[in-house]
Amino acid sequence: MLTKSAAKAFFLGGTALCAVAFLLLTLDTLAELPKRSHVEDMTDQVVRGHVIWNKNNCMGCHTLMGEGAYYAPELTKVVERRGEPWMDTFLQDPEAFYPGRRKMIKYDIFDNEAVGAEVAAGNRADVIAFFKWVGNIDTNGFPAKPDLVPVGVASNVDPRIMARAPVYFQTVCAGCHSVGGKGGNVGPSLDGVSARFDADYLRKWVSDPQAVKPGTTMPTLGLKGENLDEIVEYLGSL
Amino acid sequence: MRYKTQKIAYWFFAACMLLFTLQIIYGFIMGFARMGYDGLHEIIPFNTARAVHTNLLVVWMLSGFMGAAYYIIPEESERELWMPKLAVIQLVSLLLVGVTAVIGYHFNYWEGRKFLEIPRELDYLVVINVLTFLLVIFMTIWKGKRKTTTAMVLFFGLLAAALLYLPGMITFKNIVFDSFFRWWVVHLWVEGVWELIMGAMLSFLLIKLTGIDREVIEKWLYVIVGFTFLSGILGTGHHYYYTGAPGYWLMVGGVFSALEPLAFLGMAMYALSMAKKGGRKHPNRIALMWTLGCAVMSFVGAGFLGFAHTLPGVNIWTHGTLVTAMHGHLAFWGAYAMIILAMISYVLPEMTGRSLYKSWMAEWAFWTTNIGMIGMTGAFGVMGIAQVYMERKAGMDFLEVQESLEVHAVGLVLAACLMTAGVILFIRNFIAYGLPVDPTETGGSSGAAGSAAGAFASSKKS
């Protein structure tokens, strides 16, 4: 029959053994972490981005490497998924991208009008740099790629239409609009948009949606010059 | 109750009731946001509500553990508390720090580190506070007439909890290091040293309520906490699968956290068999219900539901989804909330001298809170599993998935209402007991409860 002192020895012995094993593994892990997190790429900009992440408790809604609060999207591979131009535009006014849906806090530090265009752009670049760095951490395969995606492609989908779009369109516009069956479904599909509107109208609409249709949920993206020409030209080809 | 200074515990428990209520309110704010009603977004956005909800949980549980220690330690050491005034100062300062932190969360004054959001300046105050608490407990044991196993396990659990808070205060520029040591606090607390505290409270309650010999109960206490550490320490690895740590943690974390349910199963079997063997019936049946309920529900919530998503092959899909919320809610409820409510149910009649054992409110509080919590766990489970399949496995858009889960959030909130009704009954009953009174010369508080418990104690001796 087990005695109390034997039970005590089991407790103390087992605990000591496991604690030692845990500490040894910890030492090895601490030696590995700099390599696995590519500490050499951790620039001042990345560190500033981390500070912004931390100061505003972003993981109180989002998850990063799966850690956080499950109220907002997982961000480990966000740069790969969305691209930098989309993120840069989104952060300026998150609600504009998903009108009437679940809200993200609109942070002044990212808003050109609240803190000045230069500071705001710098802050946005900092967090994007941070996410880019996080995206390269060796996370043992997390997040896993979806494995229940249908293999076949519907006949009316033509990915080539999206493939020839300017980068800005693929990353920013496609967040809400689709062409050839690819892209978001927040705004209307843009297939055949050139048949419905002429180039002048599209140019006015893209550069200042509120002037054309007050109250519209289409965000003002601040597109100018060549970028605007490129987009209008692409829309004209659809 | 035999010592005057044990009365201090009452105020710690009263603080528990207050903070628990606030915690639930912030839970509702999040529940409604998940249903799509986020009208408070501008004032209390989700990340604020979430930080308040989890931090209030931690503070009320610490307050409950401290209250339990202030009650148990004098009785085990057979003397009054050393410097009881310090205990009062300590309670007030704990509440001040906790409330300051929670208010700060509404004004972006925090650190974005899950569960450890308390800003660094306040961390130092927490440390001073806990040191004060440990000093009072240590000196009481030191000067006491006897040093029981229950008291020692409780003390070392509390001491280790204090020490393990420190790794969470190291500043790292690299988020991977930060995350690694954050789990030293969070995991080694809830799946390690807090279980020592819980085990000690369980053993104290079983000794008091079943009348079984202390030596037998304490022997099994060692076995249970032995299994806890055997599985729990290396089980920390299940937080290191996908956060940048090396791949061997998949193996280590997987194997050892798969053993974690055994510790909880052991605890449940131990509590149930002791209660069965006990034979003699302490009049406070409701405290025994909470005690046994705690042992069973901690196995279900922490053991079984933890195991459900701890293996790396499952966790790669469930990590960072609402499946975690499912496990988290029932684990904290079963293991820690219920042991504190068991303790409160036991001490109230002892402290106030009133025997409201047969109160319908107490019994209904037990059943409605538990059924409500199980319902909430079910709702989180449905949401989590649906999220895993739609978002993670089929690659659907995050927001679309969340919107399709809103209907289940209605179920969550309804179950939460039932649970809240139970909590209201519990608190109503707590208030009905009134304030604590000094113990009489013969031991035990004056009045019916004291004499009933006294009779129980003397019948045990014969």
XYZ file of C-alpha atoms in Angstrom:
700
model
C 0.000 0.000 0.000
C 1.255 3.446 -0.946
C 2.509 5.407 2.044
C 2.280 9.152 2.436
C 6.050 9.561 2.270
C 6.210 7.515 -0.927
C 3.495 9.740 -2.415
C 5.489 12.793 -1.388
C 8.644 11.370 -2.984
C 6.705 10.689 -6.206
C 5.487 14.287 -6.238
C 8.863 15.876 -5.531
C 10.846 13.499 -7.752
C 8.498 13.736 -10.724
C 8.278 17.502 -10.484
C 12.061 17.915 -10.256
C 12.642 15.599 -13.221
C 10.095 17.370 -15.433
C 11.301 20.819 -14.381
C 14.888 19.935 -15.319
C 13.802 18.522 -18.678
C 11.719 21.645 -19.307
C 14.623 23.959 -18.488
C 16.998 22.042 -20.779
C 14.520 22.222 -23.654
C 14.072 25.926 -22.904
C 17.815 26.533 -23.206
C 17.862 24.808 -26.575
C 14.783 26.714 -27.731
C 16.282 30.070 -26.732
C 19.309 29.248 -28.870
C 17.070 28.327 -31.817
C 14.571 31.191 -31.689
C 16.807 33.888 -33.239
C 17.392 31.716 -36.319
C 13.769 30.616 -36.617
C 12.495 34.182 -36.319
C 15.152 35.628 -38.688
C 16.331 38.087 -36.113
C 18.729 39.580 -38.702
C 15.692 40.951 -40.579
C 14.278 42.550 -37.451
C 14.907 46.165 -38.419
C 14.047 49.221 -36.330
C 10.966 49.554 -38.486
C 9.851 46.030 -37.535
C 10.416 46.811 -33.862
C 8.384 50.025 -34.177
C 5.604 48.015 -35.813
C 5.697 45.554 -32.915
C 5.388 48.458 -30.472
C 2.273 49.684 -32.317
C 0.846 46.127 -32.253
C 1.530 45.896 -28.546
C 0.450 49.389 -27.489
C -2.968 49.088 -29.091
C -3.622 45.531 -27.936
C -4.260 44.339 -31.478
C -4.278 40.740 -30.235
C -7.363 41.701 -28.198
C -9.292 41.046 -31.453
C -6.891 39.529 -33.998
C -4.691 36.468 -33.754
C -1.026 36.378 -34.730
C 0.584 32.955 -35.016
C -2.795 31.792 -33.731
C -2.568 33.765 -30.491
C -5.166 36.359 -29.675
C -8.893 36.743 -29.487
C -10.663 35.178 -32.527
C -12.808 38.273 -33.200
C -10.799 39.508 -36.169
C -8.722 37.760 -38.846
C -5.558 35.765 -38.288
C -2.641 37.955 -39.423
C 0.450 35.723 -39.618
C 0.402 35.627 -43.423
C -1.553 38.834 -43.985
C 1.026 40.471 -46.275
C 1.124 37.385 -48.466
C -2.687 37.272 -48.546
C -3.527 40.940 -49.035
C -0.423 42.664 -50.305
C 1.074 45.920 -49.034
C -1.024 48.423 -51.063
C -4.265 46.886 -49.791
C -3.088 47.004 -46.193
C -1.869 50.570 -46.561
C -5.216 51.702 -47.910
C -7.291 49.599 -45.521
C -5.584 50.902 -42.374
C -6.464 54.508 -43.272
C -10.171 53.815 -42.937
C -11.006 50.175 -42.102
C -14.767 50.691 -42.068
C -14.789 51.941 -45.659
C -13.780 48.470 -46.831
C -16.498 46.573 -44.997
C -19.352 49.030 -44.575
C -22.001 47.931 -42.106
C -20.108 44.835 -41.062
C -17.936 43.916 -38.080
C -15.860 46.972 -37.167
C -12.184 47.547 -36.629
C -11.174 50.502 -34.475
C -10.175 53.470 -36.651
C -6.754 54.406 -35.326
C -5.658 58.033 -35.539
C -2.026 56.988 -35.916
C -2.837 55.618 -39.369
C -5.066 58.501 -40.442
C -3.503 61.109 -42.733
C -5.792 63.849 -41.478
C -5.365 63.141 -37.769
C -1.568 63.002 -37.515
C -0.383 64.276 -40.892
C 0.220 62.279 -44.027
C 3.912 61.649 -43.414
C 3.571 60.354 -39.845
C 0.534 58.249 -40.715
C 2.232 56.702 -43.732
C 5.282 55.954 -41.562
C 3.152 54.203 -38.921
C 1.380 52.146 -41.565
C 4.702 51.173 -43.113
C 5.959 50.143 -39.655
C 3.135 47.697 -38.952
C 3.285 46.325 -42.491
C 7.035 45.731 -42.032
C 6.271 43.978 -38.745
C 3.711 41.683 -40.400
C 6.114 40.966 -43.247
C 8.751 39.890 -40.731
C 6.236 37.766 -38.784
C 5.206 36.113 -42.052
C 8.717 34.709 -42.382
C 8.943 33.174 -38.898
C 9.176 29.377 -39.007
C 5.858 28.402 -37.430
C 5.997 24.669 -38.154
C 3.469 25.058 -40.952
C 0.858 27.289 -39.286
C -1.568 28.370 -40.662
C -2.209 25.245 -42.715
C -3.439 25.691 -46.272
C -7.167 24.888 -46.668
C -7.481 21.277 -47.786
C -11.181 21.088 -48.611
C -11.073 23.551 -51.514
C -12.789 22.230 -54.671
C -10.202 21.229 -57.234
C -12.286 21.969 -60.350
C -12.894 25.540 -61.506
C -16.291 26.760 -62.670
C -16.471 27.423 -66.415
C -17.360 31.122 -66.200
C -14.241 31.862 -64.122
C -11.282 33.180 -66.061
C -8.319 33.884 -63.766
C -6.431 35.448 -66.676
C -8.607 38.549 -66.457
C -7.390 39.194 -62.928
C -3.849 38.131 -63.762
C -3.399 40.976 -66.233
C -4.774 43.616 -63.844
C -2.377 46.225 -62.398
C -0.931 45.281 -58.974
C -2.955 48.031 -57.316
C -6.159 46.548 -58.695
C -5.231 43.007 -57.664
C -4.449 44.012 -54.094
C -6.767 46.925 -53.291
C -9.759 46.947 -55.654
C -10.055 43.155 -55.669
C -10.567 43.255 -51.885
C -14.162 44.267 -52.669
C -14.759 43.773 -56.398
C -14.397 40.681 -58.559
C -13.420 40.196 -62.194
C -13.521 36.883 -63.983
C -14.853 35.251 -60.812
C -11.910 36.323 -58.643
C -11.938 38.988 -55.935
C -14.226 40.183 -53.160
C -17.993 40.462 -53.069
C -18.442 43.610 -50.990
C -18.896 45.807 -54.060
C -20.435 44.810 -57.413
C -18.575 42.631 -59.902
C -16.692 44.683 -62.488
C -17.066 42.252 -65.358
C -18.229 44.233 -68.370
C -18.035 47.546 -66.521
C -16.748 49.330 -69.671
C -20.029 48.564 -71.414
C -21.961 50.296 -68.630
C -19.810 53.412 -68.081
C -17.433 55.412 -70.253
C -13.840 56.217 -69.328
C -14.535 59.784 -68.154
C -17.216 58.643 -65.765
C -15.012 55.842 -64.402
C -12.152 58.316 -63.884
C -14.404 60.684 -61.924
C -15.911 57.839 -59.969
C -12.609 56.250 -58.927
C -10.946 59.546 -57.986
C -13.860 60.918 -55.933
C -16.840 58.586 -55.417
C -18.610 60.952 -53.003
C -18.800 63.692 -55.640
C -20.546 61.357 -58.071
C -22.840 59.621 -55.619
C -22.969 61.229 -52.155
C -23.217 58.673 -49.354
C -21.756 55.803 -51.329
C -19.805 53.215 -49.356
C -17.030 53.143 -51.973
C -13.925 54.547 -50.216
C -12.005 57.530 -51.546
C -8.662 55.958 -52.323
C -6.704 59.056 -53.233
C -5.544 57.636 -56.574
C -3.686 60.128 -58.798
C -1.566 60.387 -61.912
C -0.231 57.226 -63.484
C -1.869 54.917 -60.977
C -5.265 56.384 -61.805
C -4.612 56.178 -65.559
C -3.616 52.559 -65.196
C -6.767 51.624 -63.310
C -9.100 53.516 -65.665
C -7.420 51.906 -68.649
C -7.829 48.448 -67.111
C -11.498 49.086 -66.282
C -12.004 50.188 -69.884
C -10.739 46.804 -71.045
C -13.247 44.782 -69.014
C -14.442 28.975 12.395
C -12.070 29.045 15.339
C -9.994 32.185 14.916
C -11.133 35.809 14.776
C -8.765 36.772 11.998
C -10.262 34.202 9.636
C -13.074 36.717 9.169
C -10.817 38.672 6.786
C -11.510 35.973 4.208
C -15.125 37.170 4.023
C -14.092 40.464 2.439
C -11.919 38.736 -0.128
C -14.904 36.583 -1.057
C -17.170 39.627 -1.200
C -14.664 41.165 -3.619
C -14.913 37.965 -5.680
C -18.675 38.392 -5.995
C -18.308 42.000 -7.126
C -15.562 41.348 -9.688
C -17.294 38.204 -10.970
C -20.421 40.287 -11.664
C -18.400 42.850 -13.605
C -16.666 40.084 -15.522
C -20.012 38.713 -16.650
C -21.198 42.159 -17.796
C -18.158 42.511 -20.077
C -18.762 38.978 -21.289
C -22.230 40.034 -22.428
C -20.767 42.991 -24.321
C -18.670 40.529 -26.309
C -21.516 38.079 -26.707
C -23.683 40.793 -28.236
C -20.838 41.913 -30.505
C -20.587 38.338 -31.775
C -24.319 38.415 -32.484
C -23.693 41.491 -34.630
C -24.841 44.095 -32.097
C -21.719 46.117 -31.449
C -23.383 49.383 -30.428
C -20.757 49.972 -27.733
C -17.891 49.721 -30.247
C -16.934 53.385 -29.891
C -16.697 53.293 -26.068
C -15.864 49.670 -25.280
C -14.432 48.012 -28.379
C -13.973 44.242 -28.372
C -10.317 44.301 -27.321
C -11.177 46.409 -24.264
C -14.063 44.133 -23.284
C -11.901 41.080 -23.783
C -9.002 42.402 -21.673
C -11.402 43.458 -18.904
C -13.220 40.104 -19.012
C -10.082 37.979 -18.683
C -8.259 40.222 -16.230
C -11.236 40.493 -13.900
C -11.333 36.713 -13.986
C -7.718 36.529 -12.871
C -8.169 39.166 -10.176
C -11.291 37.578 -8.693
C -9.664 34.183 -8.696
C -6.547 35.522 -6.985
C -8.814 37.268 -4.512
C -10.619 33.948 -3.962
C -7.369 32.046 -3.468
C -6.139 34.682 -1.018
C -9.403 34.599 0.899
C -9.220 30.814 1.012
C -5.650 30.984 2.281
C -6.580 33.495 5.002
C -9.302 31.106 6.112
C -7.434 27.811 5.779
C -3.995 28.749 7.101
C -5.046 29.845 10.640
C -7.158 26.708 10.990
C -4.373 24.436 9.779
C -1.653 26.225 11.758
C -3.861 26.583 14.829
C -3.206 30.244 15.493
C -4.470 33.686 14.549
C -3.128 35.317 11.365
C 0.156 37.134 11.757
C -0.452 40.897 11.413
C -4.035 40.756 10.144
C -3.896 44.501 9.428
C -1.513 43.771 6.556
C -4.123 41.439 5.097
C -6.681 44.255 5.088
C -4.245 46.694 3.467
C -3.399 44.002 0.967
C -7.038 43.472 -0.029
C -7.650 47.176 -0.510
C -4.492 47.621 -2.565
C -5.259 44.540 -4.690
C -8.649 46.012 -5.540
C -7.166 49.448 -6.249
C -4.576 48.030 -8.643
C -7.146 45.781 -10.315
C -9.690 48.552 -10.777
C -7.043 51.014 -12.018
C -5.876 48.491 -14.589
C -9.402 47.772 -15.770
C -10.233 51.476 -16.102
C -6.961 51.993 -17.942
C -7.985 49.411 -20.529
C -10.728 51.799 -21.625
C -8.108 54.440 -22.427
C -5.537 52.381 -24.329
C -3.396 52.031 -21.162
C -2.241 48.417 -21.427
C 0.143 45.994 -23.041
C -1.140 43.949 -25.954
C -0.120 40.652 -24.424
C -2.989 38.221 -24.017
C -3.917 37.730 -20.337
C -1.000 39.906 -19.173
C -2.408 43.224 -20.322
C -1.653 44.952 -17.005
C 0.806 47.802 -17.745
C 4.335 47.380 -16.426
C 4.081 50.083 -13.718
C 1.103 48.294 -12.175
C 2.916 44.938 -12.450
C 5.360 46.144 -9.797
C 2.476 47.019 -7.487
C 1.013 43.547 -8.032
C 4.356 42.045 -7.026
C 4.512 44.104 -3.821
C 0.929 43.170 -3.054
C 1.490 39.451 -3.492
C 4.717 39.574 -1.458
C 2.773 41.153 1.399
C 0.183 38.407 1.160
C 2.832 35.685 1.140
C 4.559 37.264 4.123
C 1.396 37.140 6.218
C 0.745 33.523 5.220
C 4.351 32.462 5.721
C 4.671 34.036 9.168
C 1.383 32.485 10.259
C 2.561 29.018 9.230
C 6.017 29.640 10.688
C 4.667 30.625 14.080
C 1.852 28.105 13.987
C 1.489 25.010 16.174
C 1.582 22.550 13.262
C 2.591 22.466 9.627
C 0.125 20.317 7.721
C 0.568 19.006 4.195
C -2.530 20.909 3.083
C -1.089 24.170 4.387
C 2.313 23.523 2.819
C 0.901 22.596 -0.610
C -1.268 25.715 -0.488
C 1.682 27.910 0.510
C 4.043 26.536 -2.106
C 1.349 26.799 -4.758
C 0.882 30.469 -3.921
C 4.631 31.095 -3.721
C 5.265 29.417 -7.070
C 2.416 31.412 -8.627
C 4.108 34.617 -7.425
C 7.528 33.552 -8.753
C 6.115 32.503 -12.113
C 4.614 35.968 -12.570
C 8.118 37.359 -13.009
C 9.058 35.846 -16.428
C 6.021 37.688 -17.808
C 7.612 40.983 -16.800
C 10.743 40.615 -18.924
C 10.689 42.924 -21.960
C 11.558 41.402 -25.337
C 11.808 43.186 -28.666
C 11.202 39.875 -30.437
C 7.583 38.722 -30.219
C 8.635 35.061 -30.426
C 10.593 35.328 -27.171
C 7.814 37.368 -25.625
C 5.263 34.697 -26.457
C 7.535 31.916 -25.169
C 7.818 33.431 -21.710
C 4.243 34.685 -21.595
C 3.191 31.037 -21.435
C 5.490 30.454 -18.503
C 3.085 32.650 -16.602
C -0.218 31.705 -18.167
C 0.220 27.975 -18.720
C 2.331 27.190 -15.678
C -0.234 29.050 -13.616
C -3.429 27.438 -14.776
C -2.119 24.002 -15.693
C 0.521 23.922 -12.975
C 0.745 25.789 -9.717
C -2.881 26.926 -9.578
C -3.722 23.243 -9.461
C -1.624 23.003 -6.288
C -3.757 25.738 -4.789
C -6.911 24.053 -6.048
C -5.733 20.642 -4.775
C -5.014 22.065 -1.340
C -8.426 23.749 -1.174
C -10.047 20.525 -2.322
C -8.244 18.535 0.322
C -9.165 21.048 3.047
C -12.817 20.874 2.025
C -12.797 17.083 1.862
C -11.218 16.822 5.301
C -13.881 19.139 6.699
C -16.856 17.744 4.814
C -16.283 13.986 4.714
C -14.623 13.398 8.047
C -12.052 11.089 6.445
C -8.652 10.881 8.090
C -6.332 13.711 7.098
C -3.437 11.347 6.428
C -5.387 9.477 3.733
C -6.610 12.616 2.000
C -3.216 14.282 2.058
C -1.488 11.181 0.724
C -3.715 11.274 -2.349
C -3.221 15.023 -2.602
C 0.484 14.325 -3.221
C -0.335 11.770 -5.890
C -2.706 14.150 -7.687
C -0.378 17.140 -7.685
C 2.432 14.772 -8.675
C 0.500 13.813 -11.816
C -0.337 17.460 -12.436
C 3.304 18.483 -12.631
C 4.376 15.333 -14.430
C 2.041 16.229 -17.294
C 1.645 19.987 -16.898
C 5.239 21.252 -16.922
C 6.262 19.683 -20.229
C 2.660 20.073 -21.406
C 3.530 23.787 -21.780
C 4.777 22.570 -25.154
C 1.243 22.663 -26.559
C 1.551 26.448 -26.640
C 4.846 26.209 -28.544
C 3.628 24.248 -31.573
C 3.083 27.134 -33.955
C 4.554 30.241 -32.359
C 8.069 30.037 -33.707
C 9.555 27.429 -31.328
C 11.400 24.341 -32.650
C 9.506 21.329 -33.993
C 10.308 18.986 -31.118
C 7.700 20.778 -29.036
C 5.046 19.138 -31.222
C 6.187 15.792 -29.858
C 6.907 16.852 -26.273
C 3.792 19.012 -25.949
C 1.609 16.405 -27.628
C 2.667 13.496 -25.432
C 2.667 15.301 -22.109
C -0.475 17.325 -22.601
C -2.241 14.124 -23.624
C -1.476 12.993 -20.063
C -2.998 16.111 -18.504
C -6.536 14.684 -18.391
C -5.211 11.893 -16.160
C -4.382 14.359 -13.413
C -7.912 15.762 -13.596
C -9.454 12.317 -13.816
C -7.449 11.347 -10.742
C -8.713 14.414 -8.934
C -12.346 13.628 -9.814
C -12.058 10.005 -8.745
C -10.303 10.996 -5.555
C -12.948 13.525 -4.560
C -15.853 11.215 -5.422
C -14.401 8.192 -3.635
C -13.546 10.210 -0.527
C -17.078 11.577 -0.403
C -18.499 8.080 -0.791
C -16.236 6.594 1.847
C -16.869 9.456 4.209
C -20.210 8.102 5.332
C -20.832 10.787 7.927
C -22.937 13.592 6.648
C -21.762 17.135 7.315
C -24.900 19.283 7.321
C -23.455 21.590 4.655
C -24.453 19.460 1.664
C -24.320 22.395 -0.749
C -20.607 22.911 -0.116
C -20.031 19.239 -0.853
C -22.014 19.589 -4.084
C -19.743 22.409 -5.222
C -16.646 20.494 -4.148
C -17.560 17.338 -6.045
C -18.963 19.370 -8.920
C -15.618 21.153 -9.177
C -13.713 17.878 -9.344
C -15.991 16.510 -12.071
C -16.341 19.696 -14.142
C -12.614 20.399 -14.086
C -12.089 16.965 -15.601
C -14.676 17.669 -18.294
C -13.615 21.259 -19.037
C -9.879 21.259 -18.452
C -9.067 17.592 -18.964
C -11.391 16.248 -21.620
C -12.053 19.388 -23.680
C -8.378 20.343 -23.440
C -7.393 16.963 -24.810
C -9.942 17.407 -27.612
C -7.708 19.937 -29.364
C -4.266 19.468 -27.859
C -2.789 16.965 -30.302
C -0.693 18.766 -32.956
C -2.592 17.192 -35.877
C -5.858 18.617 -34.546
C -4.398 21.820 -33.195
C -2.948 22.898 -36.551
C -6.590 23.486 -37.587
C -8.147 24.596 -34.287
C -5.314 26.845 -33.044
C -6.555 30.414 -32.896
C -10.244 29.603 -33.370
C -13.266 29.649 -31.058
C -12.526 26.022 -30.167
C -10.063 27.502 -27.686
C -12.818 29.649 -26.174
C -14.942 26.525 -25.718
C -12.217 24.781 -23.712
C -11.212 27.931 -21.846
C -14.672 28.701 -20.494
C -15.461 25.310 -19.021
C -11.890 24.771 -17.793
C -11.786 27.978 -15.763
C -15.307 27.480 -14.536
C -14.859 23.855 -13.516
C -11.420 24.058 -12.010
C -11.120 27.471 -10.429
C -14.461 29.228 -10.258
C -16.163 26.188 -8.750
C -13.473 25.518 -6.130
C -13.754 29.122 -4.946
C -17.563 28.940 -4.893
C -17.225 25.643 -2.981
C -14.976 27.357 -0.463
C -17.391 30.270 -0.114
C -20.318 27.864 0.351
C -18.393 26.101 3.075
C -17.147 29.131 5.000
C -20.279 31.303 4.957
C -22.215 29.277 7.565
C -19.024 28.837 9.590
C -18.340 32.564 9.624
C -21.777 33.983 10.091
C -23.249 31.336 12.356
C -26.316 31.066 10.147
C -27.241 27.738 8.668
C -28.978 28.406 5.389
C -27.909 25.011 4.056
C -31.343 24.123 2.864
C -31.879 27.357 0.970
C -33.478 26.747 -2.434
C -31.404 29.607 -3.784
C -28.142 27.851 -3.044
C -29.237 24.678 -4.759
C -30.706 26.438 -7.797
C -27.545 28.538 -8.064
C -25.504 25.357 -8.393
C -27.636 23.811 -11.110
C -28.426 26.904 -13.199
C -24.818 28.129 -13.300
C -23.575 24.703 -14.323
C -26.234 24.042 -16.937
C -25.697 27.575 -18.280
C -21.930 27.052 -18.507
C -22.380 23.726 -20.295
C -24.740 25.440 -22.737
C -22.191 28.204 -23.365
C -19.490 25.613 -23.914
C -21.729 23.850 -26.426
C -22.372 27.109 -28.295
C -18.655 27.945 -28.409
C -17.975 24.388 -29.558
C -20.437 24.644 -32.449
C -19.033 28.046 -33.437
C -15.462 26.806 -33.163
C -15.954 23.638 -35.174
C -17.942 25.471 -37.856
C -15.181 28.098 -38.029
C -12.504 25.418 -38.398
C -14.287 23.762 -41.307
C -15.438 26.883 -43.134
C -12.462 29.187 -42.621
C -9.504 26.903 -42.058
C -10.392 23.798 -44.046
C -12.453 25.300 -46.903
C -10.723 28.677 -47.051
C -13.834 30.884 -46.791
C -13.491 34.574 -46.003
C -13.132 35.339 -42.279
C -15.960 37.878 -42.052
C -18.382 35.741 -44.027
C -17.748 32.846 -41.681
C -18.173 35.035 -38.609
C -21.459 36.392 -39.916
C -22.783 32.896 -40.464
C -21.899 32.120 -36.821
C -23.994 34.994 -35.451
C -27.010 32.728 -34.996
C -24.986 30.492 -32.662
C -23.916 33.547 -30.695
C -27.618 33.932 -29.859
C -27.463 30.472 -28.263
C -24.329 31.513 -26.446
C -25.981 34.605 -25.004
C -29.115 32.679 -23.984
C -27.015 30.102 -22.129
C -25.070 32.966 -20.568
C -28.378 34.414 -19.302
C -29.156 31.155 -17.529
C -25.691 31.071 -16.031
C -26.059 34.693 -14.921
C -29.379 33.905 -13.249
C -27.548 31.274 -11.215
C -24.824 33.711 -10.260
C -27.447 36.225 -9.132
C -28.986 33.548 -6.880
C -25.557 32.694 -5.476
C -24.841 36.329 -4.670
C -28.332 36.830 -3.244
C -27.652 33.893 -0.954
C -24.212 35.289 -0.085
C -25.849 38.535 1.012
C -28.558 36.671 2.935
C -25.910 35.199 5.224
C -24.989 38.652 6.477
C -21.672 39.688 7.957
C -19.266 37.351 9.795
C -19.263 37.202 13.599
C -16.503 36.373 16.093
C -16.110 32.700 17.016
C -17.319 31.588 20.474
C -15.038 30.258 23.215
C -15.899 26.633 22.516
C -14.878 26.848 18.889
C -17.149 27.334 15.926
C -19.229 30.425 15.365
C -22.205 31.149 17.557
C -25.552 29.992 16.304
C -26.957 26.954 14.588
C -24.238 26.399 12.005
C -21.483 26.582 14.569
C -23.123 24.067 16.832
C -24.030 21.785 13.930
C -20.455 21.817 12.696
C -19.261 21.440 16.272
C -21.448 18.389 16.736
C -20.043 16.987 13.522
C -16.500 17.557 14.704
C -17.137 15.887 18.057
C -18.953 12.952 16.485
C -15.870 12.421 14.321
C -13.655 12.132 17.415
C -15.798 9.550 19.146
